[in-house]
Amino acid sequence: MIIEFKGKRPRIGKNVFIAPNAVVIGDVEIGDGSSIWFNTVIRGDSDIIRIGRSTNIQDNCTVHIDEGKPTIIGDNVTVGHNTVVHGCIVEDLCLIGIHSTVLSGAHIKRGSIIASNALVMEGKTVGPFHLVAGVPATLKKTLPETILDVLKASAELYRNKVRDFQAAKIVEK
């Protein structure tokens, strides 16, 4: 569902998959080839949300902002199931693990991985090329630049899934 809010209508790029029960509200821009999966809410009601190209926001995610703290998610980013991304910056080629939370003012730099169930605290900078885990998230190791190949493959996996889901038929009872 695409909802205009206070005169701001989401801008959707080419070849974007938005699941039928996902909700995209307000000042949101989604780049070409990205995917927004089932039960996800992207709510740009008091600032902007920008999602880059070929990025996947998986099932049950919440992407929101704080006034004065937009959410910017780069290209080829994977945001795992049940994740909250709130008022922060996630640069290109990152992976935000399943059920993790990235809070306002955080900055996740290129090539970084936020482990599943991690909590990135307000204002924290991660990376580039860092793996963080835990509550609160702490540095576990620095990743080699070859991790970019793994992160590109993760984004590609979801681009391929989109083709299958675009061909799926909605069957009502």
Coordinates of N, CA, C and O in Angstrom, one line a residue:
M1 N 0.8 -1.2 0.0 CA 0.0 0.0 0.0 C 0.9 1.2 0.0 O 1.8 1.3 0.8
I2 N 0.6 2.2 -0.9 CA 1.3 3.4 -1.0 C 0.4 4.5 -0.5 O -0.7 4.7 -1.0
I3 N 0.9 5.3 0.5 CA 0.0 6.3 1.1 C 0.7 7.7 1.0 O 1.8 7.9 1.5
E4 N 0.0 8.6 0.5 CA 0.4 10.0 0.5 C 0.1 10.6 1.9 O -0.9 10.3 2.4
F5 N 1.1 11.4 2.4 CA 0.9 11.9 3.8 C 1.3 13.4 3.8 O 2.5 13.7 3.4
K6 N 0.4 14.3 4.1 CA 0.7 15.7 4.2 C 1.3 16.2 2.9 O 2.3 16.9 2.9
G7 N 0.7 15.7 1.8 CA 1.2 16.2 0.5 C 2.4 15.5 -0.1 O 2.9 15.8 -1.1
K8 N 3.0 14.6 0.7 CA 4.2 13.9 0.3 C 3.8 12.5 -0.2 O 3.3 11.7 0.6
R9 N 4.1 12.2 -1.4 CA 3.8 10.9 -2.0 C 5.1 10.1 -2.2 O 6.0 10.7 -2.8
P10 N 5.1 8.9 -1.8 CA 6.3 8.1 -2.1 C 6.7 8.0 -3.6 O 5.8 8.0 -4.4
R11 N 8.0 8.1 -3.9 CA 8.5 8.0 -5.2 C 9.2 6.6 -5.4 O 10.1 6.3 -4.6
I12 N 8.7 5.9 -6.3 CA 9.1 4.5 -6.5 C 9.8 4.4 -7.8 O 9.3 4.7 -8.8
G13 N 11.1 3.8 -7.8 CA 11.8 3.7 -9.0 C 11.3 2.6 -9.9 O 10.2 2.0 -9.6
K14 N 12.1 2.2 -10.9 CA 11.7 1.2 -11.9 C 12.0 -0.2 -11.3 O 13.0 -0.4 -10.6
N15 N 11.2 -1.1 -11.7 CA 11.4 -2.6 -11.3 C 11.5 -2.8 -9.8 O 12.3 -3.6 -9.3
V16 N 10.7 -2.0 -9.0 CA 10.7 -2.2 -7.6 C 9.5 -3.1 -7.2 O 8.4 -3.0 -7.7
F17 N 9.8 -4.1 -6.3 CA 8.8 -5.0 -5.8 C 8.4 -4.5 -4.4 O 9.2 -4.3 -3.5
I18 N 7.1 -4.2 -4.3 CA 6.5 -3.9 -3.0 C 5.4 -5.0 -2.7 O 4.4 -5.1 -3.5
A19 N 5.6 -5.8 -1.7 CA 4.6 -6.8 -1.4 C 3.3 -6.2 -1.1 O 3.2 -5.1 -0.6
P20 N 2.2 -6.9 -1.4 CA 0.8 -6.4 -1.3 C 0.5 -5.9 0.1 O -0.3 -5.0 0.2
N21 N 1.0 -6.4 1.1 CA 0.7 -6.0 2.5 C 1.8 -5.1 3.1 O 1.7 -4.8 4.3
A22 N 2.8 -4.7 2.3 CA 3.8 -3.7 2.8 C 3.1 -2.3 2.8 O 2.2 -2.1 1.9
V23 N 3.6 -1.4 3.6 CA 3.1 -0.1 3.6 C 4.2 0.9 3.5 O 5.2 0.9 4.2
V24 N 4.1 1.8 2.5 CA 5.1 2.9 2.3 C 4.3 4.2 2.3 O 3.4 4.5 1.6
I25 N 4.8 5.0 3.3 CA 4.0 6.3 3.6 C 4.9 7.5 3.5 O 6.0 7.5 4.1
G26 N 4.4 8.5 2.9 CA 5.0 9.9 2.9 C 6.2 10.1 2.1 O 6.3 9.7 1.0
D27 N 7.2 10.8 2.7 CA 8.4 11.3 2.0 C 9.4 10.2 1.9 O 10.4 10.1 2.7
V28 N 9.1 9.3 1.0 CA 10.0 8.1 0.8 C 10.4 8.0 -0.6 O 9.5 8.2 -1.5
E29 N 11.6 7.6 -0.9 CA 12.1 7.4 -2.2 C 12.8 6.0 -2.2 O 13.6 5.7 -1.4
I30 N 12.3 5.2 -3.2 CA 12.9 3.8 -3.3 C 13.5 3.7 -4.7 O 12.9 3.9 -5.7
G31 N 14.8 3.3 -4.7 CA 15.6 3.3 -5.9 C 15.3 2.0 -6.8 O 14.7 1.1 -6.3
D32 N 15.6 2.1 -8.0 CA 15.4 1.1 -9.0 C 15.9 -0.3 -8.5 O 16.9 -0.4 -7.9
G33 N 15.0 -1.3 -8.8 CA 15.4 -2.7 -8.5 C 15.4 -3.1 -7.1 O 15.8 -4.2 -6.7
S34 N 14.9 -2.3 -6.2 CA 14.8 -2.6 -4.8 C 13.5 -3.4 -4.5 O 12.6 -3.5 -5.3
S35 N 13.5 -4.0 -3.3 CA 12.3 -4.8 -2.9 C 11.9 -4.5 -1.5 O 12.8 -4.4 -0.6
I36 N 10.6 -4.4 -1.2 CA 10.1 -4.2 0.1 C 9.1 -5.4 0.3 O 8.1 -5.5 -0.4
W37 N 9.5 -6.2 1.3 CA 8.8 -7.5 1.5 C 7.6 -7.4 2.5 O 7.3 -6.4 3.0
F38 N 7.0 -8.5 2.7 CA 5.7 -8.7 3.4 C 5.7 -8.1 4.8 O 6.7 -8.3 5.5
N39 N 4.7 -7.3 5.1 CA 4.4 -6.7 6.4 C 5.4 -5.7 6.8 O 5.5 -5.3 8.0
T40 N 6.2 -5.2 5.9 CA 7.2 -4.1 6.2 C 6.4 -2.8 6.2 O 5.5 -2.6 5.4
V41 N 6.8 -1.9 7.1 CA 6.3 -0.5 7.1 C 7.5 0.4 6.9 O 8.5 0.4 7.7
I42 N 7.4 1.3 6.0 CA 8.3 2.4 5.7 C 7.6 3.7 5.8 O 6.8 4.0 5.0
R43 N 7.8 4.4 7.0 CA 7.0 5.6 7.3 C 7.8 6.8 7.4 O 8.4 7.1 8.3
G44 N 7.7 7.6 6.3 CA 8.4 8.9 6.2 C 7.4 10.0 6.5 O 7.0 10.8 5.6
D45 N 7.0 10.1 7.7 CA 6.0 11.1 8.1 C 6.5 12.4 8.6 O 5.8 13.4 8.5
S46 N 7.7 12.5 9.2 CA 8.2 13.8 9.7 C 9.7 14.1 9.2 O 10.2 15.1 9.6
D47 N 10.2 13.2 8.3 CA 11.5 13.5 7.6 C 11.5 12.5 6.5 O 10.6 11.8 6.2
I48 N 12.7 12.5 5.8 CA 12.8 11.7 4.5 C 13.3 10.4 4.8 O 14.1 10.2 5.7
I49 N 12.9 9.4 4.0 CA 13.5 8.1 3.9 C 14.0 7.9 2.5 O 13.2 8.0 1.6
R50 N 15.2 7.5 2.3 CA 15.8 7.2 1.0 C 16.3 5.8 1.0 O 17.2 5.5 1.8
I51 N 15.9 5.0 0.1 CA 16.4 3.7 -0.1 C 17.0 3.6 -1.5 O 16.3 3.9 -2.5
G52 N 18.2 3.1 -1.5 CA 19.0 3.1 -2.8 C 18.5 2.0 -3.8 O 17.5 1.3 -3.6
R53 N 19.3 1.8 -4.8 CA 19.1 0.8 -5.8 C 19.4 -0.6 -5.3 O 20.4 -0.8 -4.6
S54 N 18.6 -1.6 -5.8 CA 18.9 -3.0 -5.5 C 19.1 -3.4 -4.1 O 19.8 -4.3 -3.7
T55 N 18.3 -2.7 -3.2 CA 18.3 -2.9 -1.8 C 17.1 -3.7 -1.4 O 16.0 -3.5 -2.0
N56 N 17.2 -4.6 -0.5 CA 16.0 -5.4 -0.1 C 15.8 -5.2 1.4 O 16.7 -5.2 2.3
I57 N 14.5 -4.8 1.7 CA 14.0 -4.6 3.1 C 13.1 -5.8 3.3 O 12.0 -5.8 2.8
Q58 N 13.5 -6.8 4.1 CA 12.8 -8.1 4.2 C 11.6 -8.0 5.1 O 11.3 -7.0 5.7
D59 N 10.9 -9.1 5.2 CA 9.6 -9.2 5.9 C 9.7 -8.6 7.3 O 10.6 -8.8 8.0
N60 N 8.6 -7.9 7.7 CA 8.3 -7.5 9.0 C 9.3 -6.4 9.5 O 9.5 -6.2 10.7
C61 N 9.9 -5.7 8.6 CA 10.8 -4.6 9.0 C 10.0 -3.3 9.2 O 9.0 -3.1 8.7
T62 N 10.6 -2.4 10.1 CA 10.2 -1.1 10.3 C 11.3 -0.1 9.9 O 12.4 -0.2 10.5
V63 N 11.0 0.8 9.0 CA 12.0 1.9 8.6 C 11.3 3.2 9.0 O 10.2 3.5 8.4
H64 N 11.8 4.0 9.9 CA 11.2 5.2 10.3 C 12.3 6.3 10.5 O 13.5 6.0 10.2
I65 N 11.9 7.4 11.0 CA 12.8 8.6 11.1 C 12.5 9.3 12.4 O 11.5 9.0 13.1
D66 N 13.4 10.2 12.8 CA 13.1 11.2 13.8 C 13.1 12.5 13.1 O 13.9 12.6 12.1
E67 N 12.3 13.4 13.5 CA 12.4 14.7 12.9 C 13.8 15.3 13.0 O 14.4 15.3 14.0
G68 N 14.3 15.7 11.8 CA 15.7 16.1 11.8 C 16.7 15.0 11.6 O 17.9 15.3 11.5
K69 N 16.3 13.8 11.6 CA 17.2 12.6 11.4 C 16.6 11.7 10.4 O 15.8 10.8 10.7
P70 N 16.8 12.0 9.1 CA 16.3 11.1 8.1 C 16.9 9.7 8.1 O 17.9 9.5 8.8
T71 N 16.3 8.8 7.4 CA 16.9 7.5 7.2 C 17.3 7.4 5.8 O 16.5 7.6 4.9
I72 N 18.6 7.1 5.6 CA 19.2 7.0 4.3 C 19.8 5.6 4.2 O 20.7 5.2 5.0
I73 N 19.3 4.7 3.3 CA 19.9 3.4 3.1 C 20.4 3.3 1.7 O 19.7 3.7 0.7
G74 N 21.6 2.9 1.5 CA 22.3 2.9 0.3 C 21.9 1.9 -0.7 O 20.9 1.2 -0.6
D75 N 22.8 1.6 -1.7 CA 22.6 0.7 -2.8 C 23.1 -0.7 -2.3 O 24.1 -0.8 -1.6
N76 N 22.4 -1.8 -2.8 CA 22.8 -3.2 -2.5 C 22.9 -3.5 -1.1 O 23.9 -4.1 -0.6
V77 N 22.0 -3.0 -0.3 CA 21.9 -3.3 1.1 C 20.9 -4.4 1.4 O 19.8 -4.4 0.8
T78 N 21.2 -5.3 2.3 CA 20.2 -6.3 2.8 C 19.9 -5.9 4.2 O 20.7 -5.8 5.1
V79 N 18.5 -5.7 4.4 CA 18.0 -5.5 5.7 C 17.2 -6.7 6.1 O 16.1 -7.0 5.5
G80 N 17.7 -7.5 7.1 CA 17.1 -8.8 7.4 C 15.7 -8.7 8.1 O 15.3 -7.6 8.6
H81 N 15.0 -9.8 8.1 CA 13.6 -9.9 8.7 C 13.6 -9.3 10.1 O 14.5 -9.4 10.9
N82 N 12.4 -8.7 10.4 CA 12.1 -8.1 11.7 C 13.1 -7.1 12.2 O 13.3 -7.0 13.4
T83 N 13.7 -6.3 11.3 CA 14.7 -5.3 11.7 C 14.0 -4.0 11.8 O 13.1 -3.7 11.1
V84 N 14.6 -3.1 12.7 CA 14.2 -1.7 12.8 C 15.4 -0.9 12.4 O 16.5 -1.0 13.0
V85 N 15.1 0.0 11.5 CA 16.1 1.0 11.0 C 15.5 2.3 11.2 O 14.5 2.6 10.6
H86 N 16.1 3.1 12.1 CA 15.4 4.3 12.6 C 16.3 5.6 12.6 O 17.3 5.6 13.3
G87 N 16.0 6.5 11.7 CA 16.7 7.8 11.7 C 18.2 7.7 11.6 O 19.0 8.4 12.3
C88 N 18.7 6.9 10.7 CA 20.2 6.6 10.6 C 20.6 6.6 9.2 O 19.8 6.7 8.3
I89 N 21.9 6.4 9.0 CA 22.5 6.2 7.6 C 23.1 4.8 7.6 O 23.9 4.4 8.4
V90 N 22.7 4.1 6.5 CA 23.4 2.8 6.2 C 23.9 3.0 4.8 O 23.2 3.2 3.8
E91 N 25.2 3.0 4.6 CA 25.9 3.2 3.3 C 25.7 1.9 2.5 O 25.2 0.9 2.9
D92 N 26.2 2.0 1.2 CA 26.1 0.9 0.3 C 26.8 -0.4 0.8 O 27.7 -0.3 1.6
L93 N 26.3 -1.5 0.3 CA 26.8 -2.8 0.5 C 27.0 -3.1 2.0 O 28.1 -3.5 2.4
C94 N 26.0 -3.0 2.7 CA 25.9 -3.4 4.1 C 24.9 -4.5 4.3 O 24.0 -4.7 3.4
L95 N 25.0 -5.2 5.4 CA 24.0 -6.2 5.8 C 23.6 -5.9 7.2 O 24.4 -5.8 8.1
I96 N 22.3 -5.7 7.4 CA 21.7 -5.5 8.7 C 21.0 -6.8 9.1 O 20.0 -7.1 8.4
G97 N 21.5 -7.5 10.0 CA 21.1 -8.8 10.3 C 19.7 -8.9 10.9 O 19.1 -8.0 11.4
I98 N 19.1 -10.1 10.8 CA 17.8 -10.4 11.3 C 17.5 -10.0 12.7 O 18.4 -10.2 13.6
H99 N 16.4 -9.3 12.9 CA 15.9 -8.9 14.2 C 16.9 -7.9 14.9 O 17.0 -7.8 16.2
S100 N 17.7 -7.2 14.2 CA 18.6 -6.2 14.8 C 17.9 -4.8 14.7 O 16.9 -4.6 14.1
T101 N 18.5 -3.8 15.5 CA 17.9 -2.5 15.6 C 19.1 -1.5 15.4 O 20.1 -1.6 16.0
V102 N 18.9 -0.5 14.5 CA 19.8 0.6 14.3 C 19.1 1.8 14.7 O 18.1 2.2 14.0
L103 N 19.6 2.5 15.7 CA 18.8 3.7 16.3 C 19.3 5.0 15.6 O 20.3 5.1 14.9
S104 N 18.5 6.1 16.0 CA 18.7 7.4 15.4 C 20.1 7.9 15.5 O 20.8 7.8 16.6
G105 N 20.6 8.5 14.5 CA 21.9 9.1 14.5 C 23.0 8.2 14.2 O 24.2 8.6 14.1
A106 N 22.8 6.9 14.2 CA 23.8 5.9 13.9 C 24.2 6.0 12.4 O 23.5 6.5 11.6
H107 N 25.5 5.6 12.1 CA 26.0 5.7 10.8 C 26.7 4.4 10.5 O 27.8 4.1 11.1
I108 N 26.2 3.6 9.6 CA 26.8 2.3 9.3 C 27.5 2.5 7.9 O 26.9 2.7 6.9
K109 N 28.8 2.3 8.0 CA 29.6 2.6 6.8 C 29.8 1.4 5.9 O 29.6 0.3 6.3
R110 N 30.1 1.7 4.7 CA 30.2 0.7 3.6 C 30.9 -0.6 4.0 O 31.9 -0.6 4.7
G111 N 30.3 -1.7 3.5 CA 30.9 -3.0 3.7 C 30.8 -3.6 5.2 O 31.5 -4.5 5.5
S112 N 29.9 -3.0 6.0 CA 29.7 -3.4 7.3 C 28.6 -4.4 7.5 O 27.6 -4.4 6.7
I113 N 28.7 -5.2 8.5 CA 27.6 -6.2 8.9 C 27.2 -6.0 10.3 O 28.1 -6.0 11.2
I114 N 25.9 -5.8 10.5 CA 25.3 -5.8 11.8 C 24.8 -7.2 12.1 O 23.9 -7.6 11.4
A115 N 25.3 -7.9 13.1 CA 24.9 -9.3 13.3 C 23.4 -9.3 13.8 O 22.8 -8.4 14.3
S116 N 22.8 -10.5 13.6 CA 21.4 -10.7 14.0 C 21.3 -10.4 15.5 O 22.2 -10.6 16.3
N117 N 20.2 -9.8 15.8 CA 19.8 -9.4 17.2 C 20.7 -8.3 17.8 O 20.6 -8.1 19.0
A118 N 21.5 -7.7 17.0 CA 22.3 -6.6 17.6 C 21.5 -5.3 17.8 O 20.5 -5.1 17.1
L119 N 22.0 -4.5 18.7 CA 21.5 -3.2 18.9 C 22.5 -2.1 18.7 O 23.5 -2.0 19.5
V120 N 22.4 -1.3 17.6 CA 23.4 -0.2 17.4 C 22.8 1.0 18.0 O 21.7 1.5 17.6
M121 N 23.5 1.5 19.0 CA 23.0 2.6 19.9 C 22.9 3.9 19.1 O 23.6 4.1 18.1
E122 N 22.2 4.9 19.6 CA 22.1 6.2 19.0 C 23.4 6.8 18.8 O 24.3 6.8 19.7
G123 N 23.7 7.4 17.6 CA 24.9 8.1 17.3 C 26.1 7.3 17.1 O 27.2 7.9 16.8
K124 N 26.0 6.0 17.1 CA 27.2 5.1 17.0 C 27.6 5.0 15.5 O 26.8 4.9 14.6
T125 N 28.9 5.1 15.2 CA 29.4 4.9 13.9 C 30.0 3.5 13.8 O 30.8 3.1 14.7
V126 N 29.7 2.7 12.8 CA 30.2 1.4 12.6 C 30.9 1.4 11.2 O 30.3 1.8 10.2
G127 N 32.1 0.9 11.2 CA 32.8 0.7 9.9 C 33.7 1.8 9.5 O 33.9 2.8 10.2
P128 N 34.1 1.7 8.2 CA 33.8 0.7 7.2 C 34.3 -0.7 7.5 O 35.3 -0.8 8.2
F129 N 33.7 -1.7 6.9 CA 34.2 -3.1 6.9 C 34.3 -3.6 8.4 O 35.2 -4.3 8.7
H130 N 33.3 -3.3 9.2 CA 33.2 -3.8 10.5 C 32.1 -4.8 10.7 O 31.0 -4.7 10.1
L131 N 32.3 -5.8 11.5 CA 31.3 -6.7 11.9 C 31.0 -6.4 13.4 O 32.0 -6.4 14.2
V132 N 29.8 -6.0 13.7 CA 29.4 -5.7 15.1 C 28.3 -6.7 15.5 O 27.5 -7.1 14.7
A133 N 28.3 -7.0 16.8 CA 27.3 -7.9 17.4 C 27.0 -7.5 18.8 O 27.8 -6.9 19.5
G134 N 25.9 -8.0 19.3 CA 25.6 -7.8 20.8 C 24.7 -6.6 21.1 O 24.2 -5.9 20.2
V135 N 24.4 -6.5 22.4 CA 23.5 -5.5 22.9 C 24.2 -4.8 24.1 O 24.3 -5.5 25.1
P136 N 24.8 -3.7 23.9 CA 24.8 -2.9 22.7 C 25.9 -3.5 21.7 O 26.8 -4.3 22.1
A137 N 25.8 -3.2 20.4 CA 26.7 -3.7 19.4 C 28.1 -3.2 19.7 O 28.3 -2.1 19.9
T138 N 29.0 -4.2 19.6 CA 30.4 -3.9 19.7 C 31.2 -4.5 18.6 O 30.7 -5.5 18.0
L139 N 32.3 -4.0 18.3 CA 33.2 -4.5 17.2 C 33.7 -5.9 17.5 O 34.3 -6.1 18.6
K140 N 33.4 -6.8 16.6 CA 33.9 -8.2 16.7 C 35.1 -8.4 15.8 O 36.0 -9.2 16.2
K141 N 35.1 -7.8 14.6 CA 36.3 -7.9 13.8 C 36.1 -7.0 12.6 O 35.1 -6.5 12.3
T142 N 37.3 -6.7 12.0 CA 37.3 -5.9 10.8 C 37.3 -6.9 9.6 O 38.0 -7.9 9.6
L143 N 36.5 -6.6 8.6 CA 36.2 -7.5 7.5 C 37.2 -7.2 6.4 O 37.5 -6.0 6.1
P144 N 37.5 -8.2 5.6 CA 38.4 -7.9 4.4 C 37.5 -7.2 3.3 O 36.2 -7.4 3.3
E145 N 38.1 -6.5 2.4 CA 37.3 -5.9 1.3 C 36.6 -6.9 0.4 O 35.6 -6.6 -0.2
T146 N 37.1 -8.1 0.5 CA 36.4 -9.2 -0.3 C 35.0 -9.5 0.2 O 34.2 -10.1 -0.5
I147 N 34.6 -9.0 1.4 CA 33.3 -9.2 1.9 C 32.3 -8.5 0.9 O 31.1 -8.9 0.9
L148 N 32.7 -7.5 0.2 CA 31.8 -6.9 -0.8 C 31.2 -7.8 -1.8 O 30.0 -7.7 -2.1
D149 N 31.9 -8.9 -2.1 CA 31.4 -9.9 -3.1 C 30.3 -10.6 -2.4 O 29.2 -10.9 -3.0
V150 N 30.4 -11.0 -1.1 CA 29.3 -11.6 -0.4 C 28.1 -10.8 -0.2 O 27.0 -11.2 -0.4
L151 N 28.3 -9.5 0.0 CA 27.2 -8.5 0.2 C 26.5 -8.3 -1.1 O 25.3 -8.2 -1.2
K152 N 27.2 -8.2 -2.2 CA 26.6 -8.1 -3.5 C 25.8 -9.3 -3.8 O 24.7 -9.2 -4.4
A153 N 26.3 -10.5 -3.5 CA 25.5 -11.8 -3.7 C 24.2 -11.8 -2.9 O 23.2 -12.3 -3.4
S154 N 24.3 -11.2 -1.7 CA 23.1 -11.2 -0.9 C 22.0 -10.3 -1.6 O 20.8 -10.7 -1.7
A155 N 22.4 -9.2 -2.1 CA 21.5 -8.3 -2.8 C 21.0 -9.0 -4.0 O 19.8 -8.9 -4.4
E156 N 21.8 -9.6 -4.7 CA 21.5 -10.3 -6.0 C 20.4 -11.4 -5.7 O 19.5 -11.6 -6.5
L157 N 20.6 -12.1 -4.6 CA 19.7 -13.2 -4.3 C 18.2 -12.6 -4.2 O 17.3 -13.2 -4.7
Y158 N 18.1 -11.5 -3.6 CA 16.7 -10.9 -3.5 C 16.3 -10.3 -4.8 O 15.1 -10.3 -5.1
R159 N 17.2 -9.8 -5.6 CA 16.7 -9.4 -7.0 C 16.1 -10.6 -7.7 O 15.2 -10.4 -8.4
N160 N 16.8 -11.7 -7.6 CA 16.2 -12.9 -8.2 C 14.9 -13.4 -7.7 O 14.0 -13.8 -8.4
K161 N 14.8 -13.3 -6.4 CA 13.5 -13.6 -5.7 C 12.3 -12.8 -6.2 O 11.2 -13.3 -6.4
V162 N 12.6 -11.5 -6.5 CA 11.6 -10.6 -7.0 C 11.0 -11.2 -8.3 O 9.7 -11.2 -8.5
R163 N 11.8 -11.7 -9.2 CA 11.2 -12.3 -10.4 C 10.2 -13.3 -10.2 O 9.2 -13.4 -10.8
D164 N 10.5 -14.2 -9.2 CA 9.6 -15.3 -8.9 C 8.3 -14.7 -8.3 O 7.2 -15.2 -8.6
F165 N 8.4 -13.8 -7.4 CA 7.2 -13.2 -6.7 C 6.4 -12.3 -7.7 O 5.2 -12.3 -7.5
Q166 N 7.0 -11.7 -8.6 CA 6.3 -10.9 -9.6 C 5.4 -11.9 -10.4 O 4.3 -11.5 -10.9
A167 N 5.8 -13.1 -10.6 CA 5.0 -14.1 -11.4 C 4.0 -14.8 -10.5 O 3.2 -15.5 -11.1
A168 N 4.1 -14.6 -9.2 CA 3.1 -15.3 -8.3 C 1.7 -14.8 -8.5 O 1.5 -13.7 -8.9
K169 N 0.8 -15.7 -8.2 CA -0.6 -15.3 -8.4 C -1.2 -15.2 -7.0 O -1.0 -16.0 -6.1
I170 N -2.0 -14.1 -6.7 CA -2.7 -14.0 -5.5 C -4.0 -14.9 -5.6 O -4.8 -14.7 -6.5
V171 N -4.1 -15.8 -4.6 CA -5.2 -16.7 -4.6 C -6.0 -16.3 -3.3 O -5.5 -16.3 -2.2
E172 N -7.3 -15.9 -3.5 CA -8.1 -15.6 -2.4 C -9.1 -16.7 -2.1 O -9.5 -17.5 -3.0
K173 N -9.3 -16.9 -0.8 CA -10.2 -18.0 -0.4 C -11.7 -17.6 -0.6 O -12.1 -16.5 -0.5

